[in-house]
PDB file of C-alpha atoms in Angstrom:
ATOM      1  CA  MET A   1     -25.924  20.508  42.209  1.00  0.00           C
ATOM      2  CA  ILE A   2     -24.065  17.277  42.868  1.00  0.00           C
ATOM      3  CA  PRO A   3     -20.301  17.853  43.314  1.00  0.00           C
ATOM      4  CA  ALA A   4     -18.560  16.946  40.046  1.00  0.00           C
ATOM      5  CA  GLY A   5     -16.471  14.190  41.645  1.00  0.00           C
ATOM      6  CA  GLU A   6     -19.555  12.435  43.034  1.00  0.00           C
ATOM      7  CA  ARG A   7     -21.599  12.429  39.844  1.00  0.00           C
ATOM      8  CA  PRO A   8     -20.451   9.091  38.367  1.00  0.00           C
ATOM      9  CA  ALA A   9     -21.250   7.331  41.665  1.00  0.00           C
ATOM     10  CA  TRP A  10     -24.609   9.111  41.894  1.00  0.00           C
ATOM     11  CA  ILE A  11     -25.519   8.109  38.330  1.00  0.00           C
ATOM     12  CA  GLU A  12     -24.504   4.523  39.047  1.00  0.00           C
ATOM     13  CA  THR A  13     -26.550   4.302  42.265  1.00  0.00           C
ATOM     14  CA  THR A  14     -29.581   5.908  40.658  1.00  0.00           C
ATOM     15  CA  LEU A  15     -29.517   3.623  37.614  1.00  0.00           C
ATOM     16  CA  ARG A  16     -29.019   0.529  39.812  1.00  0.00           C
ATOM     17  CA  GLU A  17     -32.099   1.462  41.827  1.00  0.00           C
ATOM     18  CA  HIS A  18     -34.244   2.006  38.741  1.00  0.00           C
ATOM     19  CA  PHE A  19     -33.093  -0.785  36.441  1.00  0.00           C
ATOM     20  CA  GLU A  20     -31.530  -3.531  38.565  1.00  0.00           C
ATOM     21  CA  PRO A  21     -28.999  -3.907  35.750  1.00  0.00           C
ATOM     22  CA  GLU A  22     -27.078  -7.067  34.998  1.00  0.00           C
ATOM     23  CA  HIS A  23     -24.290  -4.888  33.729  1.00  0.00           C
ATOM     24  CA  LEU A  24     -23.621  -1.184  34.202  1.00  0.00           C
ATOM     25  CA  GLU A  25     -20.723   1.022  33.185  1.00  0.00           C
ATOM     26  CA  VAL A  26     -20.566   4.748  33.844  1.00  0.00           C
ATOM     27  CA  GLN A  27     -17.674   6.648  32.311  1.00  0.00           C
ATOM     28  CA  ASP A  28     -16.989  10.270  33.119  1.00  0.00           C
ATOM     29  CA  GLU A  29     -15.795  11.965  29.944  1.00  0.00           C
ATOM     30  CA  SER A  30     -16.068  15.498  31.276  1.00  0.00           C
ATOM     31  CA  HIS A  31     -12.316  15.986  30.926  1.00  0.00           C
ATOM     32  CA  LEU A  32     -12.656  15.583  27.143  1.00  0.00           C
ATOM     33  CA  HIS A  33     -14.892  18.616  26.950  1.00  0.00           C
ATOM     34  CA  ARG A  34     -13.126  21.255  29.051  1.00  0.00           C
ATOM     35  CA  GLY A  35     -13.553  24.735  27.715  1.00  0.00           C
ATOM     36  CA  HIS A  36     -16.615  23.857  25.661  1.00  0.00           C
ATOM     37  CA  PRO A  37     -19.716  26.002  26.448  1.00  0.00           C
ATOM     38  CA  GLY A  38     -21.777  23.281  28.155  1.00  0.00           C
ATOM     39  CA  ALA A  39     -18.827  22.258  30.276  1.00  0.00           C
ATOM     40  CA  ALA A  40     -18.331  25.875  31.312  1.00  0.00           C
ATOM     41  CA  ALA A  41     -21.828  25.877  32.871  1.00  0.00           C
ATOM     42  CA  GLY A  42     -20.674  23.036  35.121  1.00  0.00           C
ATOM     43  CA  GLY A  43     -22.529  20.056  33.667  1.00  0.00           C
ATOM     44  CA  GLY A  44     -20.581  16.851  33.055  1.00  0.00           C
ATOM     45  CA  HIS A  45     -20.325  14.504  30.083  1.00  0.00           C
ATOM     46  CA  PHE A  46     -21.001  10.840  30.764  1.00  0.00           C
ATOM     47  CA  ARG A  47     -21.198   7.592  28.842  1.00  0.00           C
ATOM     48  CA  VAL A  48     -23.466   4.867  30.177  1.00  0.00           C
ATOM     49  CA  THR A  49     -23.810   1.235  29.145  1.00  0.00           C
ATOM     50  CA  LEU A  50     -26.774  -0.398  30.800  1.00  0.00           C
ATOM     51  CA  VAL A  51     -28.027  -3.984  30.505  1.00  0.00           C
ATOM     52  CA  SER A  52     -31.400  -4.642  32.076  1.00  0.00           C
ATOM     53  CA  PRO A  53     -34.402  -6.923  31.582  1.00  0.00           C
ATOM     54  CA  ARG A  54     -36.534  -3.774  31.987  1.00  0.00           C
ATOM     55  CA  PHE A  55     -35.696  -2.863  28.398  1.00  0.00           C
ATOM     56  CA  VAL A  56     -37.383  -5.936  26.921  1.00  0.00           C
ATOM     57  CA  GLY A  57     -40.253  -4.846  24.696  1.00  0.00           C
ATOM     58  CA  HIS A  58     -39.133  -1.211  24.571  1.00  0.00           C
ATOM     59  CA  ALA A  59     -37.774   0.388  21.404  1.00  0.00           C
ATOM     60  CA  ARG A  60     -34.593   2.423  21.415  1.00  0.00           C
ATOM     61  CA  LEU A  61     -36.276   5.790  21.875  1.00  0.00           C
ATOM     62  CA  ALA A  62     -38.310   4.536  24.827  1.00  0.00           C
ATOM     63  CA  ARG A  63     -35.218   3.057  26.491  1.00  0.00           C
ATOM     64  CA  HIS A  64     -33.366   6.339  26.297  1.00  0.00           C
ATOM     65  CA  ARG A  65     -36.377   8.132  27.735  1.00  0.00           C
ATOM     66  CA  MET A  66     -36.509   5.622  30.618  1.00  0.00           C
ATOM     67  CA  VAL A  67     -32.885   6.422  31.441  1.00  0.00           C
ATOM     68  CA  TYR A  68     -33.426  10.184  31.201  1.00  0.00           C
ATOM     69  CA  ASP A  69     -36.532   9.947  33.384  1.00  0.00           C
ATOM     70  CA  ALA A  70     -34.634   7.983  36.017  1.00  0.00           C
ATOM     71  CA  LEU A  71     -31.965  10.675  36.183  1.00  0.00           C
ATOM     72  CA  GLY A  72     -34.656  13.350  36.458  1.00  0.00           C
ATOM     73  CA  ASP A  73     -33.594  16.893  37.318  1.00  0.00           C
ATOM     74  CA  ALA A  74     -29.902  16.003  37.220  1.00  0.00           C
ATOM     75  CA  MET A  75     -30.278  16.020  33.416  1.00  0.00           C
ATOM     76  CA  LYS A  76     -30.853  19.774  33.657  1.00  0.00           C
ATOM     77  CA  ALA A  77     -27.898  20.834  35.777  1.00  0.00           C
ATOM     78  CA  ASP A  78     -25.412  18.097  36.591  1.00  0.00           C
ATOM     79  CA  ILE A  79     -25.418  16.224  33.319  1.00  0.00           C
ATOM     80  CA  HIS A  80     -24.758  18.286  30.239  1.00  0.00           C
ATOM     81  CA  ALA A  81     -24.404  15.326  27.921  1.00  0.00           C
ATOM     82  CA  LEU A  82     -25.122  11.648  28.269  1.00  0.00           C
ATOM     83  CA  SER A  83     -24.399   8.874  25.806  1.00  0.00           C
ATOM     84  CA  VAL A  84     -26.651   5.902  26.395  1.00  0.00           C
ATOM     85  CA  ARG A  85     -26.295   2.310  25.232  1.00  0.00           C
ATOM     86  CA  ALA A  86     -29.230   0.339  26.565  1.00  0.00           C
ATOM     87  CA  PHE A  87     -29.435  -3.436  26.008  1.00  0.00           C
ATOM     88  CA  THR A  88     -31.610  -6.303  27.111  1.00  0.00           C
ATOM     89  CA  PRO A  89     -29.582  -9.194  28.600  1.00  0.00           C
ATOM     90  CA  GLU A  90     -30.147 -11.172  25.395  1.00  0.00           C
ATOM     91  CA  GLU A  91     -28.926  -8.339  23.161  1.00  0.00           C
ATOM     92  CA  TRP A  92     -25.928  -7.814  25.411  1.00  0.00           C
ATOM     93  CA  GLU A  93     -24.932 -11.443  25.055  1.00  0.00           C
ATOM     94  CA  GLN A  94     -24.860 -11.025  21.268  1.00  0.00           C
ATOM     95  CA  GLU A  95     -23.089  -7.674  21.534  1.00  0.00           C
ATOM     96  CA  SER A  96     -20.303  -9.037  23.714  1.00  0.00           C
ATOM     97  CA  ALA A  97     -20.059 -12.428  21.976  1.00  0.00           C
TER      98      ALA A  97
ATOM     99  CA  MET B   1     -41.123  17.988  31.913  1.00  0.00           C
ATOM    100  CA  MET B   2     -42.122  21.604  31.875  1.00  0.00           C
ATOM    101  CA  ASN B   3     -45.094  22.779  29.888  1.00  0.00           C
ATOM    102  CA  VAL B   4     -44.666  24.603  26.642  1.00  0.00           C
ATOM    103  CA  SER B   5     -46.996  27.422  25.678  1.00  0.00           C
ATOM    104  CA  ASP B   6     -49.213  26.920  22.648  1.00  0.00           C
ATOM    105  CA  ALA B   7     -47.312  29.682  20.872  1.00  0.00           C
ATOM    106  CA  ILE B   8     -43.973  27.896  21.261  1.00  0.00           C
ATOM    107  CA  ARG B   9     -45.546  24.537  20.455  1.00  0.00           C
ATOM    108  CA  ASN B  10     -46.935  26.000  17.232  1.00  0.00           C
ATOM    109  CA  ARG B  11     -43.594  27.544  16.347  1.00  0.00           C
ATOM    110  CA  ILE B  12     -41.814  24.232  16.870  1.00  0.00           C
ATOM    111  CA  GLY B  13     -44.497  22.395  14.915  1.00  0.00           C
ATOM    112  CA  SER B  14     -44.091  24.694  11.937  1.00  0.00           C
ATOM    113  CA  ILE B  15     -40.279  24.351  12.016  1.00  0.00           C
ATOM    114  CA  ILE B  16     -40.645  20.558  12.001  1.00  0.00           C
ATOM    115  CA  ALA B  17     -43.201  20.716   9.181  1.00  0.00           C
ATOM    116  CA  SER B  18     -41.005  23.005   7.078  1.00  0.00           C
ATOM    117  CA  ASP B  19     -38.836  20.180   5.679  1.00  0.00           C
ATOM    118  CA  ARG B  20     -38.647  16.382   5.514  1.00  0.00           C
ATOM    119  CA  VAL B  21     -35.507  16.394   7.644  1.00  0.00           C
ATOM    120  CA  VAL B  22     -35.094  18.912  10.444  1.00  0.00           C
ATOM    121  CA  LEU B  23     -32.227  18.969  12.934  1.00  0.00           C
ATOM    122  CA  PHE B  24     -32.358  21.066  16.092  1.00  0.00           C
ATOM    123  CA  MET B  25     -28.709  21.595  16.944  1.00  0.00           C
ATOM    124  CA  LYS B  26     -26.201  23.791  18.723  1.00  0.00           C
ATOM    125  CA  GLY B  27     -24.573  26.088  16.200  1.00  0.00           C
ATOM    126  CA  THR B  28     -24.739  25.801  12.425  1.00  0.00           C
ATOM    127  CA  PRO B  29     -23.669  23.001  10.059  1.00  0.00           C
ATOM    128  CA  GLN B  30     -20.628  25.121   9.122  1.00  0.00           C
ATOM    129  CA  ALA B  31     -19.806  25.870  12.771  1.00  0.00           C
ATOM    130  CA  PRO B  32     -21.382  23.336  15.147  1.00  0.00           C
ATOM    131  CA  GLN B  33     -20.928  24.366  18.779  1.00  0.00           C
ATOM    132  CA  CYS B  34     -21.050  20.854  20.196  1.00  0.00           C
ATOM    133  CA  GLY B  35     -19.448  17.557  19.222  1.00  0.00           C
ATOM    134  CA  PHE B  36     -22.761  15.706  19.285  1.00  0.00           C
ATOM    135  CA  SER B  37     -24.352  18.162  16.859  1.00  0.00           C
ATOM    136  CA  ALA B  38     -21.254  17.914  14.655  1.00  0.00           C
ATOM    137  CA  SER B  39     -21.514  14.103  14.551  1.00  0.00           C
ATOM    138  CA  VAL B  40     -25.131  14.187  13.403  1.00  0.00           C
ATOM    139  CA  ILE B  41     -24.313  16.755  10.708  1.00  0.00           C
ATOM    140  CA  GLN B  42     -21.473  14.568   9.420  1.00  0.00           C
ATOM    141  CA  ILE B  43     -23.831  11.615   9.104  1.00  0.00           C
ATOM    142  CA  LEU B  44     -26.699  13.538   7.462  1.00  0.00           C
ATOM    143  CA  ASP B  45     -24.272  15.142   4.996  1.00  0.00           C
ATOM    144  CA  ARG B  46     -23.440  11.694   3.641  1.00  0.00           C
ATOM    145  CA  PHE B  47     -27.014  11.141   2.514  1.00  0.00           C
ATOM    146  CA  LEU B  48     -28.636  14.504   1.975  1.00  0.00           C
ATOM    147  CA  PRO B  49     -27.699  17.391  -0.295  1.00  0.00           C
ATOM    148  CA  SER B  50     -29.839  19.660   1.862  1.00  0.00           C
ATOM    149  CA  TYR B  51     -31.929  19.625   4.997  1.00  0.00           C
ATOM    150  CA  THR B  52     -33.076  22.128   7.581  1.00  0.00           C
ATOM    151  CA  THR B  53     -31.167  22.919  10.732  1.00  0.00           C
ATOM    152  CA  PHE B  54     -32.238  25.148  13.578  1.00  0.00           C
ATOM    153  CA  ASP B  55     -29.653  26.694  15.905  1.00  0.00           C
ATOM    154  CA  ALA B  56     -31.169  26.295  19.368  1.00  0.00           C
ATOM    155  CA  LEU B  57     -28.360  28.313  20.961  1.00  0.00           C
ATOM    156  CA  GLY B  58     -29.626  31.431  19.217  1.00  0.00           C
ATOM    157  CA  ASP B  59     -33.188  31.006  20.482  1.00  0.00           C
ATOM    158  CA  PRO B  60     -33.661  30.324  24.225  1.00  0.00           C
ATOM    159  CA  GLU B  61     -37.422  29.775  23.769  1.00  0.00           C
ATOM    160  CA  ILE B  62     -36.863  26.946  21.299  1.00  0.00           C
ATOM    161  CA  ARG B  63     -33.828  25.650  23.171  1.00  0.00           C
ATOM    162  CA  GLU B  64     -35.950  24.897  26.239  1.00  0.00           C
ATOM    163  CA  GLY B  65     -39.198  24.349  24.360  1.00  0.00           C
ATOM    164  CA  ILE B  66     -37.905  21.571  22.111  1.00  0.00           C
ATOM    165  CA  LYS B  67     -36.840  19.526  25.146  1.00  0.00           C
ATOM    166  CA  ALA B  68     -40.379  19.522  26.507  1.00  0.00           C
ATOM    167  CA  TYR B  69     -41.940  19.161  23.052  1.00  0.00           C
ATOM    168  CA  SER B  70     -39.977  15.996  22.278  1.00  0.00           C
ATOM    169  CA  SER B  71     -39.793  14.766  25.903  1.00  0.00           C
ATOM    170  CA  TRP B  72     -36.058  14.587  25.359  1.00  0.00           C
ATOM    171  CA  PRO B  73     -33.617  16.456  27.611  1.00  0.00           C
ATOM    172  CA  THR B  74     -30.745  17.097  25.233  1.00  0.00           C
ATOM    173  CA  ILE B  75     -29.899  18.706  21.886  1.00  0.00           C
ATOM    174  CA  PRO B  76     -29.269  17.713  19.028  1.00  0.00           C
ATOM    175  CA  GLN B  77     -32.678  16.316  18.115  1.00  0.00           C
ATOM    176  CA  LEU B  78     -33.509  14.912  14.696  1.00  0.00           C
ATOM    177  CA  TYR B  79     -36.937  14.848  13.055  1.00  0.00           C
ATOM    178  CA  ILE B  80     -37.689  12.964   9.826  1.00  0.00           C
ATOM    179  CA  ASP B  81     -41.094  13.278   8.147  1.00  0.00           C
ATOM    180  CA  GLY B  82     -42.419  14.963  11.264  1.00  0.00           C
ATOM    181  CA  GLU B  83     -41.404  12.082  13.536  1.00  0.00           C
ATOM    182  CA  PHE B  84     -38.921  12.436  16.364  1.00  0.00           C
ATOM    183  CA  ILE B  85     -35.967  10.122  15.667  1.00  0.00           C
ATOM    184  CA  GLY B  86     -33.676  10.813  18.630  1.00  0.00           C
ATOM    185  CA  GLY B  87     -30.357  12.350  19.539  1.00  0.00           C
ATOM    186  CA  CYS B  88     -26.771  11.667  18.554  1.00  0.00           C
ATOM    187  CA  ASP B  89     -26.516   8.111  19.968  1.00  0.00           C
ATOM    188  CA  ILE B  90     -29.628   6.939  18.173  1.00  0.00           C
ATOM    189  CA  VAL B  91     -28.652   8.579  14.880  1.00  0.00           C
ATOM    190  CA  GLN B  92     -25.222   6.903  15.095  1.00  0.00           C
ATOM    191  CA  GLU B  93     -26.769   3.507  15.863  1.00  0.00           C
ATOM    192  CA  MET B  94     -29.265   3.858  13.015  1.00  0.00           C
ATOM    193  CA  PHE B  95     -26.480   4.931  10.672  1.00  0.00           C
ATOM    194  CA  ALA B  96     -24.376   1.910  11.626  1.00  0.00           C
ATOM    195  CA  SER B  97     -27.274  -0.500  11.091  1.00  0.00           C
ATOM    196  CA  GLY B  98     -28.331   1.009   7.758  1.00  0.00           C
ATOM    197  CA  GLU B  99     -31.698   1.916   9.219  1.00  0.00           C
ATOM    198  CA  LEU B 100     -31.120   5.640   8.880  1.00  0.00           C
ATOM    199  CA  GLU B 101     -30.563   5.462   5.143  1.00  0.00           C
ATOM    200  CA  LYS B 102     -33.780   3.475   4.741  1.00  0.00           C
ATOM    201  CA  THR B 103     -35.722   5.948   6.838  1.00  0.00           C
ATOM    202  CA  LEU B 104     -34.321   8.867   4.860  1.00  0.00           C
ATOM    203  CA  ARG B 105     -35.371   7.138   1.646  1.00  0.00           C
ATOM    204  CA  GLY B 106     -38.833   6.693   3.073  1.00  0.00           C
ATOM    205  CA  GLU B 107     -38.534   2.885   2.932  1.00  0.00           C
ATOM    206  CA  THR B 108     -39.290   2.378   6.591  1.00  0.00           C
ATOM    207  CA  PRO B 109     -41.558   4.498   8.747  1.00  0.00           C
ATOM    208  CA  ALA B 110     -39.635   7.082  10.736  1.00  0.00           C
ATOM    209  CA  SER B 111     -41.112   6.205  14.095  1.00  0.00           C
ATOM    210  CA  ALA B 112     -38.936   3.883  16.157  1.00  0.00           C
ATOM    211  CA  ASP B 113     -41.522   3.457  18.910  1.00  0.00           C
TER     212      ASP B 113
END
């Protein structure tokens, strides 16, 4: 497993490699879930906002799957829960306008 | 993703076919064991007097099997009219946009892909 303190950086590096994002935020929310059964097994809770041209032409479900696939086996052990917001650059412009 | 045996696949298929709206979750609607499952329940309760939930925590075979079946690594997972809708984030987004209500009414096809 990836040490808990290194997970946000690992997620960020991995997503940068896969998506060449224009914008990427990774928030570690594991501290909000201490004592809850998934947290007890050691997996962290993370919130990701990802803006990438790779998402153009992909529906929401497909985008989430692309993110999960990129994170691979870490989804089984290191990441207990992951919130994903995946935008195309154009959508992001509207979102942040 | 790991393979699921035909037996588990058939079990999951019959759970999904048992109702229009089926939620695989952690815990029960009265006692959800995870905040994400609780959020989905809160949203579905606004629109539906009843729907089917399946507690994946009580059934390790389904808990792992549903992840492979849906090609989706986390629980909760929502199915409407036999179509996989997504997890908590997607349900919340669809609720906010009004899309979920339309899908539940059968006005738009369930599939988002």
